[in-house]
């Protein structure tokens, strides 16, 4: 069993401004403990003679060629837009900036 305690979970919840019930703290303590134990088990298996990998199969360039093909005209692209500003989509401002 990991060393994750209910007090640590409650402290982390407080730092994150998350209001957890005692039942949620208990459940998260168990869940986080299992995660820590699983990571520890993986670390036991990992050895220095096994190279780090980002993918289980060796990959070469998986990108297609960048080929210019016919596309929509500005009018076609903006035909379904609820609002437009010239040749651009017009969207509501989300920041108080001009």
CSV table of N, CA and C in Angstrom, one decimal, residues 8-70:
chain,number,residue,atom,x,y,z
A,8,UNK,N,-3.2,14.1,3.3
A,8,UNK,CA,-2.6,14.6,2.1
A,8,UNK,C,-3.6,14.9,1.0
A,9,UNK,N,-4.6,14.0,0.8
A,9,UNK,CA,-5.6,14.2,-0.2
A,9,UNK,C,-6.4,15.5,0.2
A,10,UNK,N,-6.8,15.6,1.4
A,10,UNK,CA,-7.5,16.8,1.9
A,10,UNK,C,-6.7,18.1,1.7
A,11,UNK,N,-5.4,18.0,1.9
A,11,UNK,CA,-4.5,19.2,1.7
A,11,UNK,C,-4.5,19.5,0.3
A,12,UNK,N,-4.3,18.5,-0.6
A,12,UNK,CA,-4.2,18.8,-2.1
A,12,UNK,C,-5.6,19.4,-2.5
A,13,UNK,N,-6.7,18.9,-2.0
A,13,UNK,CA,-8.0,19.4,-2.4
A,13,UNK,C,-8.1,20.8,-2.0
A,14,UNK,N,-7.6,21.1,-0.8
A,14,UNK,CA,-7.7,22.5,-0.3
A,14,UNK,C,-6.9,23.4,-1.2
A,15,UNK,N,-5.6,23.0,-1.6
A,15,UNK,CA,-4.8,23.8,-2.5
A,15,UNK,C,-5.4,24.0,-3.8
A,16,UNK,N,-6.2,23.0,-4.3
A,16,UNK,CA,-6.8,23.1,-5.6
A,16,UNK,C,-8.2,23.8,-5.5
A,17,UNK,N,-8.6,24.2,-4.3
A,17,UNK,CA,-9.9,24.8,-4.0
A,17,UNK,C,-11.0,23.9,-4.4
A,18,UNK,N,-10.9,22.6,-4.1
A,18,UNK,CA,-11.9,21.6,-4.4
A,18,UNK,C,-12.5,21.2,-3.0
A,19,UNK,N,-13.8,21.3,-2.9
A,19,UNK,CA,-14.5,20.9,-1.7
A,19,UNK,C,-14.9,19.4,-1.8
A,20,UNK,N,-14.2,18.6,-1.0
A,20,UNK,CA,-14.5,17.1,-1.1
A,20,UNK,C,-15.2,16.7,0.2
A,21,UNK,N,-16.1,15.8,0.0
A,21,UNK,CA,-16.7,15.2,1.2
A,21,UNK,C,-15.8,14.1,1.8
A,22,UNK,N,-16.0,13.8,3.1
A,22,UNK,CA,-15.1,12.7,3.6
A,22,UNK,C,-15.1,11.4,2.8
A,23,UNK,N,-16.3,11.1,2.3
A,23,UNK,CA,-16.4,9.9,1.4
A,23,UNK,C,-15.5,10.0,0.2
A,24,UNK,N,-15.5,11.2,-0.5
A,24,UNK,CA,-14.7,11.4,-1.6
A,24,UNK,C,-13.2,11.4,-1.3
A,25,UNK,N,-12.9,11.9,-0.1
A,25,UNK,CA,-11.5,11.9,0.3
A,25,UNK,C,-11.0,10.5,0.5
A,26,UNK,N,-11.9,9.6,1.1
A,26,UNK,CA,-11.5,8.2,1.3
A,26,UNK,C,-11.4,7.5,-0.1
A,27,UNK,N,-12.3,7.7,-1.0
A,27,UNK,CA,-12.2,7.1,-2.3
A,27,UNK,C,-11.0,7.6,-3.1
A,28,UNK,N,-10.7,8.9,-3.0
A,28,UNK,CA,-9.5,9.4,-3.7
A,28,UNK,C,-8.2,8.9,-3.1
A,29,UNK,N,-8.2,8.8,-1.8
A,29,UNK,CA,-7.0,8.2,-1.1
A,29,UNK,C,-6.7,6.8,-1.6
A,30,UNK,N,-7.7,6.0,-1.8
A,30,UNK,CA,-7.5,4.7,-2.3
A,30,UNK,C,-7.1,4.7,-3.8
A,31,UNK,N,-7.8,5.5,-4.6
A,31,UNK,CA,-7.4,5.6,-6.0
A,31,UNK,C,-6.0,6.1,-6.2
A,32,UNK,N,-5.6,7.2,-5.5
A,32,UNK,CA,-4.3,7.7,-5.7
A,32,UNK,C,-3.3,6.7,-5.2
A,33,UNK,N,-3.6,6.0,-4.1
A,33,UNK,CA,-2.7,5.0,-3.6
A,33,UNK,C,-2.4,3.9,-4.6
A,34,UNK,N,-3.5,3.5,-5.3
A,34,UNK,CA,-3.3,2.5,-6.4
A,34,UNK,C,-2.5,3.0,-7.5
A,35,UNK,N,-2.6,4.3,-7.9
A,35,UNK,CA,-1.8,4.9,-8.9
A,35,UNK,C,-0.4,4.9,-8.5
A,36,UNK,N,-0.1,5.3,-7.3
A,36,UNK,CA,1.3,5.4,-6.9
A,36,UNK,C,1.9,4.0,-6.8
A,37,UNK,N,1.1,3.0,-6.4
A,37,UNK,CA,1.6,1.6,-6.3
A,37,UNK,C,1.9,1.1,-7.8
A,38,UNK,N,1.1,1.4,-8.7
A,38,UNK,CA,1.2,1.0,-10.1
A,38,UNK,C,2.5,1.6,-10.7
A,39,UNK,N,2.7,2.9,-10.4
A,39,UNK,CA,3.9,3.5,-10.9
A,39,UNK,C,5.2,2.9,-10.3
A,40,UNK,N,5.1,2.6,-9.0
A,40,UNK,CA,6.2,2.0,-8.4
A,40,UNK,C,6.5,0.6,-9.0
A,41,UNK,N,5.5,-0.1,-9.3
A,41,UNK,CA,5.7,-1.5,-9.9
A,41,UNK,C,6.3,-1.3,-11.3
A,42,UNK,N,5.9,-0.3,-12.1
A,42,UNK,CA,6.5,-0.1,-13.4
A,42,UNK,C,8.0,0.3,-13.2
A,43,UNK,N,8.3,1.1,-12.2
A,43,UNK,CA,9.7,1.5,-12.0
A,43,UNK,C,10.6,0.3,-11.6
A,44,UNK,N,10.0,-0.7,-10.9
A,44,UNK,CA,10.7,-1.9,-10.5
A,44,UNK,C,11.1,-2.7,-11.8
A,45,UNK,N,10.2,-2.7,-12.7
A,45,UNK,CA,10.5,-3.5,-14.0
A,45,UNK,C,11.5,-2.8,-14.9
A,46,UNK,N,11.3,-1.4,-15.0
A,46,UNK,CA,12.2,-0.7,-15.9
A,46,UNK,C,13.6,-0.8,-15.4
A,47,UNK,N,14.5,-1.1,-16.4
A,47,UNK,CA,15.9,-1.2,-16.1
A,47,UNK,C,16.7,-0.3,-17.0
A,48,UNK,N,17.9,-0.1,-16.7
A,48,UNK,CA,18.8,0.8,-17.4
A,48,UNK,C,19.1,0.3,-18.8
A,49,UNK,N,19.1,-1.1,-19.0
A,49,UNK,CA,19.4,-1.7,-20.3
A,49,UNK,C,18.2,-1.7,-21.3
A,50,UNK,N,17.1,-1.2,-20.8
A,50,UNK,CA,15.9,-1.1,-21.7
A,50,UNK,C,15.8,0.4,-22.2
A,51,UNK,N,16.0,0.7,-23.5
A,51,UNK,CA,15.9,2.0,-23.9
A,51,UNK,C,14.5,2.6,-23.8
A,52,UNK,N,14.4,3.9,-23.5
A,52,UNK,CA,13.1,4.6,-23.4
A,52,UNK,C,12.5,4.6,-24.8
A,53,UNK,N,11.2,4.5,-24.8
A,53,UNK,CA,10.5,4.5,-26.1
A,53,UNK,C,9.3,5.4,-26.0
A,54,UNK,N,8.9,6.0,-27.1
A,54,UNK,CA,7.7,6.8,-27.2
A,54,UNK,C,6.6,6.0,-27.9
A,55,UNK,N,7.0,4.9,-28.5
A,55,UNK,CA,6.0,4.1,-29.3
A,55,UNK,C,6.6,2.6,-29.3
A,56,UNK,N,5.7,1.7,-29.2
A,56,UNK,CA,6.2,0.3,-29.2
A,56,UNK,C,6.7,-0.2,-30.5
A,57,UNK,N,6.3,0.4,-31.6
A,57,UNK,CA,6.8,0.0,-32.9
A,57,UNK,C,7.7,1.1,-33.5
A,58,UNK,N,8.8,0.7,-34.1
A,58,UNK,CA,9.6,1.7,-34.7
A,58,UNK,C,8.9,2.4,-35.9
A,59,UNK,N,8.9,3.7,-35.9
A,59,UNK,CA,8.2,4.5,-36.9
A,59,UNK,C,9.1,5.3,-37.7
A,60,UNK,N,8.8,5.5,-38.9
A,60,UNK,CA,9.5,6.5,-39.8
A,60,UNK,C,8.5,7.6,-40.0
A,61,UNK,N,8.8,8.5,-40.9
A,61,UNK,CA,7.9,9.6,-41.2
A,61,UNK,C,6.5,9.2,-41.5
A,62,UNK,N,5.6,9.5,-40.7
A,62,UNK,CA,4.2,9.0,-40.9
A,62,UNK,C,3.3,10.1,-41.5
A,63,UNK,N,4.0,11.2,-41.9
A,63,UNK,CA,3.2,12.4,-42.4
A,63,UNK,C,3.1,12.2,-43.9
A,64,UNK,N,2.0,12.6,-44.5
A,64,UNK,CA,1.8,12.6,-45.9
A,64,UNK,C,2.5,13.8,-46.5
A,65,UNK,N,2.7,13.8,-47.8
A,65,UNK,CA,3.3,14.9,-48.5
A,65,UNK,C,2.3,16.1,-48.4
A,66,UNK,N,2.8,17.3,-48.3
A,66,UNK,CA,2.0,18.5,-48.2
A,66,UNK,C,1.8,19.0,-49.7
A,67,UNK,N,0.6,18.6,-50.2
A,67,UNK,CA,0.3,18.9,-51.6
A,67,UNK,C,-0.8,19.9,-51.6
A,68,UNK,N,-0.6,20.9,-52.5
A,68,UNK,CA,-1.7,22.0,-52.6
A,68,UNK,C,-2.8,21.4,-53.5
A,69,UNK,N,-4.0,21.4,-53.0
A,69,UNK,CA,-5.2,20.9,-53.7
A,69,UNK,C,-6.2,22.0,-53.7
A,70,UNK,N,-7.2,21.9,-54.7
A,70,UNK,CA,-8.2,22.9,-54.7
A,70,UNK,C,-9.0,23.0,-53.4
